[in-house]
Amino acid sequence: MKLRQICILALILASSIFVAFASEEGGLIFTKEDVKQTKHLDPSTADVNISFEDAKNKLILENPEVITESVHGELIDNENFGIIWRVSSKTANGRSISAGIDASNGDLLFVYDGSKKVRGNNNINKDDALTIAEKYIQSRVSADMINEIELEDVNYKESDADGLPGTYFISYARIIRGIPSLSDGVILRVNAETGEISSYNKRWSMSGEEIALIDKEPSITDEEAIKILKEYMTSVPQIGEEKANTVKVMSSDLVWKENNDDKIHLAWWIKFVDSSFAEDEDYPASVWIDAHSGEILLIAYGRD
């Protein structure tokens, strides 16, 4: 089920969301939602189950080449991951590794390992990369969580630098009550020559209890949501009825989406193009519309 491009997932894991509207000059005006600042916590008074030593040992298990004496960390309240130990260190080859460890249960939430070999003699194909990713996930994610994720995409990207290997971006969506979460899931990067995992992210923030209270059967159809989109576009002078009448829907899918108030919505995610996108349908605009109220939660629209 390809519901998200890898670039969209990366944005979701970032700490802010932007809403884009066309400006009078034809560019974009961005309005930024309120961003919660990362809070540093005092480990001596914070109510956590995982100590710094526990987090440190997690980092060492992730990469035995970690120089123990160089490990340092801080306890923070992170917008995306909650209360975590953010630990980092130098490795034997002089490079760096950093990771986020859940301070309540010790789960590895993310790791960025710059110490891995970049070049190798292997030729990792798509199936190989997927096998590597699945083995890695199985060793780090609970069986219950594994049962809740679904492979979403395996995307190969050439390196921007000459002579360096490409990377496989592999994403898994968290499925809640049969519907994918827009924010939760797992993303990995696999080196196409060495087969090593260069980064790993797991986000698991949506409340299953809150979602259980939401009717998963939409009150409006995707056709009705598309009509709402066109009416909205018509009402915005910088877009207008002419553009709205050329809308071509690329896909429409139900997703769970958190709004800026942290409230979860069942939403229609509609990817679309209009006459501004005629020559580049690979990068459509997107809108998320509440599948019960019809409210537009977020629109990402750019045009020439």
GROMACS .gro file of C-alpha atoms in nm:
model
  304
    1MET     CA    1   0.000   0.000   0.000
    2LYS     CA    2   0.188   0.309  -0.121
    3LEU     CA    3   0.026   0.585   0.079
    4ARG     CA    4   0.329   0.800   0.136
    5GLN     CA    5   0.636   0.901  -0.057
    6ILE     CA    6   0.954   0.880   0.146
    7CYS     CA    7   0.995   1.257   0.144
    8ILE     CA    8   0.651   1.301   0.301
    9LEU     CA    9   0.738   1.054   0.578
   10ALA     CA   10   1.058   1.243   0.649
   11LEU     CA   11   0.863   1.566   0.687
   12ILE     CA   12   0.621   1.401   0.924
   13LEU     CA   13   0.906   1.289   1.146
   14ALA     CA   14   1.038   1.644   1.152
   15SER     CA   15   0.935   1.881   1.427
   16SER     CA   16   0.706   2.114   1.235
   17ILE     CA   17   0.437   2.123   0.968
   18PHE     CA   18   0.388   2.394   0.709
   19VAL     CA   19   0.064   2.498   0.541
   20ALA     CA   20   0.117   2.642   0.194
   21PHE     CA   21  -0.100   2.890   0.008
   22ALA     CA   22  -0.039   3.053  -0.327
   23SER     CA   23   0.075   3.414  -0.304
   24GLU     CA   24  -0.017   3.699  -0.535
   25GLU     CA   25   0.325   3.665  -0.699
   26GLY     CA   26   0.258   3.300  -0.774
   27GLY     CA   27   0.501   3.161  -0.517
   28LEU     CA   28   0.419   3.018  -0.176
   29ILE     CA   29   0.328   3.171   0.155
   30PHE     CA   30   0.407   2.939   0.445
   31THR     CA   31   0.237   2.960   0.781
   32LYS     CA   32   0.394   2.754   1.053
   33GLU     CA   33   0.200   2.581   1.326
   34ASP     CA   34   0.310   2.630   1.683
   35VAL     CA   35   0.615   2.416   1.754
   36LYS     CA   36   0.675   2.271   2.094
   37GLN     CA   37   1.029   2.336   2.210
   38THR     CA   38   1.243   2.044   2.322
   39LYS     CA   39   1.269   2.049   2.700
   40HIS     CA   40   1.579   1.937   2.885
   41LEU     CA   41   1.499   1.741   3.199
   42ASP     CA   42   1.692   1.682   3.519
   43PRO     CA   43   1.766   1.305   3.541
   44SER     CA   44   1.791   1.327   3.920
   45THR     CA   45   1.427   1.436   3.955
   46ALA     CA   46   1.260   1.298   3.641
   47ASP     CA   47   1.035   0.995   3.680
   48VAL     CA   48   1.192   0.756   3.427
   49ASN     CA   49   1.256   0.382   3.420
   50ILE     CA   50   1.570   0.390   3.206
   51SER     CA   51   1.892   0.533   3.344
   52PHE     CA   52   2.170   0.698   3.145
   53GLU     CA   53   2.378   0.382   3.193
   54ASP     CA   54   2.097   0.175   3.042
   55ALA     CA   55   2.079   0.409   2.744
   56LYS     CA   56   2.456   0.407   2.709
   57ASN     CA   57   2.458   0.026   2.698
   58LYS     CA   58   2.187   0.034   2.428
   59LEU     CA   59   2.413   0.253   2.215
   60ILE     CA   60   2.708   0.019   2.267
   61LEU     CA   61   2.496  -0.282   2.170
   62GLU     CA   62   2.393  -0.099   1.852
   63ASN     CA   63   2.756  -0.050   1.755
   64PRO     CA   64   3.034  -0.233   1.943
   65GLU     CA   65   3.287   0.012   1.791
   66VAL     CA   66   3.158   0.287   2.022
   67ILE     CA   67   3.431   0.442   2.235
   68THR     CA   68   3.278   0.399   2.579
   69GLU     CA   69   3.457   0.695   2.734
   70SER     CA   70   3.314   0.931   2.473
   71VAL     CA   71   2.946   0.843   2.527
   72HIS     CA   72   2.743   1.137   2.649
   73GLY     CA   73   2.372   1.198   2.670
   74GLU     CA   74   2.088   1.416   2.787
   75LEU     CA   75   1.735   1.352   2.903
   76ILE     CA   76   1.486   1.550   2.695
   77ASP     CA   77   1.114   1.579   2.635
   78ASN     CA   78   1.096   1.561   2.256
   79GLU     CA   79   0.786   1.666   2.062
   80ASN     CA   80   0.790   1.361   1.836
   81PHE     CA   81   0.924   1.090   2.065
   82GLY     CA   82   0.832   1.194   2.419
   83ILE     CA   83   1.081   1.164   2.705
   84ILE     CA   84   1.399   1.009   2.569
   85TRP     CA   85   1.769   0.975   2.632
   86ARG     CA   86   1.953   1.133   2.342
   87VAL     CA   87   2.293   0.970   2.345
   88SER     CA   88   2.590   1.005   2.112
   89SER     CA   89   2.949   0.896   2.087
   90LYS     CA   90   3.257   0.868   1.873
   91THR     CA   91   3.345   0.529   1.727
   92ALA     CA   92   3.677   0.355   1.670
   93ASN     CA   93   3.713   0.505   1.323
   94GLY     CA   94   3.668   0.859   1.458
   95ARG     CA   95   3.315   0.906   1.332
   96SER     CA   96   2.992   0.964   1.520
   97ILE     CA   97   2.679   0.775   1.616
   98SER     CA   98   2.369   0.910   1.789
   99ALA     CA   99   2.052   0.746   1.911
  100GLY     CA  100   1.726   0.812   2.093
  101ILE     CA  101   1.622   0.572   2.367
  102ASP     CA  102   1.272   0.572   2.516
  103ALA     CA  103   1.322   0.663   2.883
  104SER     CA  104   1.019   0.461   2.993
  105ASN     CA  105   1.090   0.123   2.832
  106GLY     CA  106   1.433   0.134   2.665
  107ASP     CA  107   1.304   0.108   2.307
  108LEU     CA  108   1.542   0.224   2.036
  109LEU     CA  109   1.352   0.506   1.863
  110PHE     CA  110   1.614   0.631   1.623
  111VAL     CA  111   1.977   0.587   1.535
  112TYR     CA  112   2.203   0.772   1.291
  113ASP     CA  113   2.530   0.593   1.241
  114GLY     CA  114   2.794   0.786   1.051
  115SER     CA  115   3.060   0.528   1.130
  116LYS     CA  116   2.940   0.262   0.887
  117LYS     CA  117   3.146   0.179   0.581
  118VAL     CA  118   3.029   0.371   0.278
  119ARG     CA  119   3.182   0.155   0.006
  120GLY     CA  120   3.157  -0.222  -0.030
  121ASN     CA  121   3.186  -0.506  -0.276
  122ASN     CA  122   2.827  -0.627  -0.255
  123ASN     CA  123   2.550  -0.548  -0.499
  124ILE     CA  124   2.241  -0.514  -0.281
  125ASN     CA  125   1.918  -0.545  -0.477
  126LYS     CA  126   1.570  -0.445  -0.364
  127ASP     CA  127   1.486  -0.789  -0.222
  128ASP     CA  128   1.817  -0.804  -0.035
  129ALA     CA  129   1.757  -0.460   0.116
  130LEU     CA  130   1.408  -0.561   0.228
  131THR     CA  131   1.541  -0.878   0.393
  132ILE     CA  132   1.807  -0.676   0.575
  133ALA     CA  133   1.548  -0.424   0.695
  134GLU     CA  134   1.307  -0.690   0.818
  135LYS     CA  135   1.579  -0.873   1.010
  136TYR     CA  136   1.688  -0.547   1.172
  137ILE     CA  137   1.332  -0.456   1.273
  138GLN     CA  138   1.261  -0.800   1.416
  139SER     CA  139   1.560  -0.763   1.648
  140ARG     CA  140   1.451  -0.423   1.778
  141VAL     CA  141   1.071  -0.406   1.770
  142SER     CA  142   0.828  -0.604   1.984
  143ALA     CA  143   0.617  -0.876   1.823
  144ASP     CA  144   0.300  -0.676   1.895
  145MET     CA  145   0.437  -0.374   1.709
  146ILE     CA  146   0.556  -0.587   1.418
  147ASN     CA  147   0.202  -0.714   1.379
  148GLU     CA  148   0.083  -0.354   1.350
  149ILE     CA  149   0.314  -0.240   1.069
  150GLU     CA  150   0.281  -0.291   0.697
  151LEU     CA  151   0.544  -0.248   0.428
  152GLU     CA  152   0.472   0.073   0.246
  153ASP     CA  153   0.756   0.145   0.007
  154VAL     CA  154   1.106   0.044  -0.097
  155ASN     CA  155   1.258   0.339  -0.276
  156TYR     CA  156   1.609   0.342  -0.426
  157LYS     CA  157   1.790   0.674  -0.453
  158GLU     CA  158   2.119   0.733  -0.629
  159SER     CA  159   2.385   0.921  -0.435
  160ASP     CA  160   2.420   1.291  -0.507
  161ALA     CA  161   2.797   1.250  -0.495
  162ASP     CA  162   2.989   1.087  -0.780
  163GLY     CA  163   3.127   0.743  -0.705
  164LEU     CA  164   2.925   0.680  -0.391
  165PRO     CA  165   2.663   0.405  -0.361
  166GLY     CA  166   2.292   0.462  -0.362
  167THR     CA  167   2.057   0.407  -0.070
  168TYR     CA  168   1.737   0.211  -0.021
  169PHE     CA  169   1.475   0.399   0.179
  170ILE     CA  170   1.236   0.144   0.328
  171SER     CA  171   0.920   0.254   0.505
  172TYR     CA  172   0.657   0.072   0.709
  173ALA     CA  173   0.326   0.229   0.811
  174ARG     CA  174   0.160   0.164   1.146
  175ILE     CA  175  -0.188   0.022   1.081
  176ILE     CA  176  -0.452   0.104   1.343
  177ARG     CA  177  -0.794  -0.057   1.305
  178GLY     CA  178  -0.711  -0.132   0.944
  179ILE     CA  179  -0.619   0.229   0.857
  180PRO     CA  180  -0.262   0.362   0.829
  181SER     CA  181  -0.130   0.631   1.059
  182LEU     CA  182   0.013   0.931   0.879
  183SER     CA  183   0.282   0.984   1.141
  184ASP     CA  184   0.359   0.646   1.297
  185GLY     CA  185   0.575   0.374   1.151
  186VAL     CA  186   0.934   0.279   1.077
  187ILE     CA  187   1.185   0.412   0.825
  188LEU     CA  188   1.527   0.266   0.750
  189ARG     CA  189   1.811   0.346   0.513
  190VAL     CA  190   2.017   0.060   0.369
  191ASN     CA  191   2.349   0.112   0.191
  192ALA     CA  192   2.324  -0.043  -0.157
  193GLU     CA  193   2.686  -0.168  -0.152
  194THR     CA  194   2.752  -0.268   0.208
  195GLY     CA  195   2.400  -0.368   0.309
  196GLU     CA  196   2.443  -0.186   0.641
  197ILE     CA  197   2.170   0.016   0.811
  198SER     CA  198   2.281   0.379   0.816
  199SER     CA  199   1.972   0.515   0.993
  200TYR     CA  200   1.657   0.393   1.165
  201ASN     CA  201   1.351   0.582   1.289
  202LYS     CA  202   1.049   0.444   1.476
  203ARG     CA  203   0.762   0.670   1.574
  204TRP     CA  204   0.471   0.532   1.776
  205SER     CA  205   0.290   0.833   1.917
  206MET     CA  206  -0.077   0.797   1.825
  207SER     CA  207  -0.309   0.688   2.102
  208GLY     CA  208  -0.490   0.364   2.024
  209GLU     CA  209  -0.737   0.447   2.301
  210GLU     CA  210  -0.824   0.781   2.140
  211ILE     CA  211  -0.858   0.624   1.796
  212ALA     CA  212  -1.089   0.354   1.940
  213LEU     CA  213  -1.343   0.631   2.009
  214ILE     CA  214  -1.346   0.752   1.646
  215ASP     CA  215  -1.580   0.595   1.394
  216LYS     CA  216  -1.355   0.446   1.129
  217GLU     CA  217  -1.635   0.457   0.871
  218PRO     CA  218  -1.617   0.798   0.703
  219SER     CA  219  -1.921   1.027   0.711
  220ILE     CA  220  -1.827   1.177   0.377
  221THR     CA  221  -1.703   0.997   0.067
  222ASP     CA  222  -1.379   1.078  -0.109
  223GLU     CA  223  -1.589   1.225  -0.393
  224GLU     CA  224  -1.746   1.464  -0.143
  225ALA     CA  225  -1.403   1.548  -0.003
  226ILE     CA  226  -1.280   1.628  -0.354
  227LYS     CA  227  -1.576   1.862  -0.399
  228ILE     CA  228  -1.478   2.038  -0.075
  229LEU     CA  229  -1.124   2.074  -0.209
  230LYS     CA  230  -1.244   2.229  -0.535
  231GLU     CA  231  -1.476   2.468  -0.352
  232TYR     CA  232  -1.188   2.575  -0.132
  233MET     CA  233  -0.956   2.630  -0.429
  234THR     CA  234  -1.225   2.835  -0.601
  235SER     CA  235  -1.259   3.056  -0.292
  236VAL     CA  236  -0.886   3.138  -0.282
  237PRO     CA  237  -0.828   3.426  -0.528
  238GLN     CA  238  -0.468   3.325  -0.596
  239ILE     CA  239  -0.585   2.979  -0.712
  240GLY     CA  240  -0.937   3.034  -0.841
  241GLU     CA  241  -1.210   2.846  -1.020
  242GLU     CA  242  -1.011   2.797  -1.339
  243LYS     CA  243  -0.746   2.592  -1.158
  244ALA     CA  244  -1.008   2.412  -0.947
  245ASN     CA  245  -1.186   2.293  -1.261
  246THR     CA  246  -0.868   2.123  -1.388
  247VAL     CA  247  -0.809   1.917  -1.072
  248LYS     CA  248  -0.709   1.558  -1.145
  249VAL     CA  249  -0.704   1.324  -0.844
  250MET     CA  250  -0.403   1.091  -0.831
  251SER     CA  251  -0.511   0.902  -0.518
  252SER     CA  252  -0.748   0.927  -0.221
  253ASP     CA  253  -0.686   0.725   0.094
  254LEU     CA  254  -0.813   0.718   0.450
  255VAL     CA  255  -0.549   0.789   0.715
  256TRP     CA  256  -0.525   0.876   1.081
  257LYS     CA  257  -0.383   1.228   1.112
  258GLU     CA  258  -0.293   1.439   1.414
  259ASN     CA  259  -0.375   1.807   1.389
  260ASN     CA  260  -0.164   2.083   1.545
  261ASP     CA  261  -0.376   2.053   1.861
  262ASP     CA  262  -0.265   1.686   1.888
  263LYS     CA  263  -0.622   1.573   1.821
  264ILE     CA  264  -0.646   1.267   1.596
  265HIS     CA  265  -0.870   1.282   1.290
  266LEU     CA  266  -0.986   1.025   1.039
  267ALA     CA  267  -0.894   1.204   0.719
  268TRP     CA  268  -0.908   1.170   0.345
  269TRP     CA  269  -0.557   1.217   0.206
  270ILE     CA  270  -0.604   1.333  -0.150
  271LYS     CA  271  -0.310   1.372  -0.386
  272PHE     CA  272  -0.398   1.583  -0.687
  273VAL     CA  273  -0.267   1.788  -0.975
  274ASP     CA  274  -0.418   2.070  -1.176
  275SER     CA  275  -0.308   2.251  -1.491
  276SER     CA  276  -0.008   2.393  -1.301
  277PHE     CA  277   0.125   2.039  -1.256
  278ALA     CA  278   0.055   1.915  -1.608
  279GLU     CA  279   0.418   1.839  -1.685
  280ASP     CA  280   0.515   1.700  -1.347
  281GLU     CA  281   0.259   1.459  -1.205
  282ASP     CA  282   0.526   1.281  -0.997
  283TYR     CA  283   0.507   1.558  -0.737
  284PRO     CA  284   0.137   1.623  -0.674
  285ALA     CA  285  -0.020   1.858  -0.424
  286SER     CA  286  -0.186   1.709  -0.116
  287VAL     CA  287  -0.481   1.790   0.104
  288TRP     CA  288  -0.606   1.625   0.422
  289ILE     CA  289  -0.979   1.660   0.490
  290ASP     CA  290  -1.157   1.537   0.803
  291ALA     CA  291  -1.363   1.239   0.690
  292HIS     CA  292  -1.645   1.321   0.931
  293SER     CA  293  -1.669   1.702   0.945
  294GLY     CA  294  -1.528   1.790   0.604
  295GLU     CA  295  -1.284   2.035   0.762
  296ILE     CA  296  -0.963   2.096   0.565
  297LEU     CA  297  -0.689   2.002   0.812
  298LEU     CA  298  -0.387   2.075   0.594
  299ILE     CA  299  -0.317   2.163   0.232
  300ALA     CA  300   0.022   2.152   0.064
  301TYR     CA  301  -0.015   2.323  -0.270
  302GLY     CA  302   0.262   2.471  -0.485
  303ARG     CA  303   0.239   2.604  -0.837
  304ASP     CA  304   0.448   2.793  -1.090
   0.00000   0.00000   0.00000
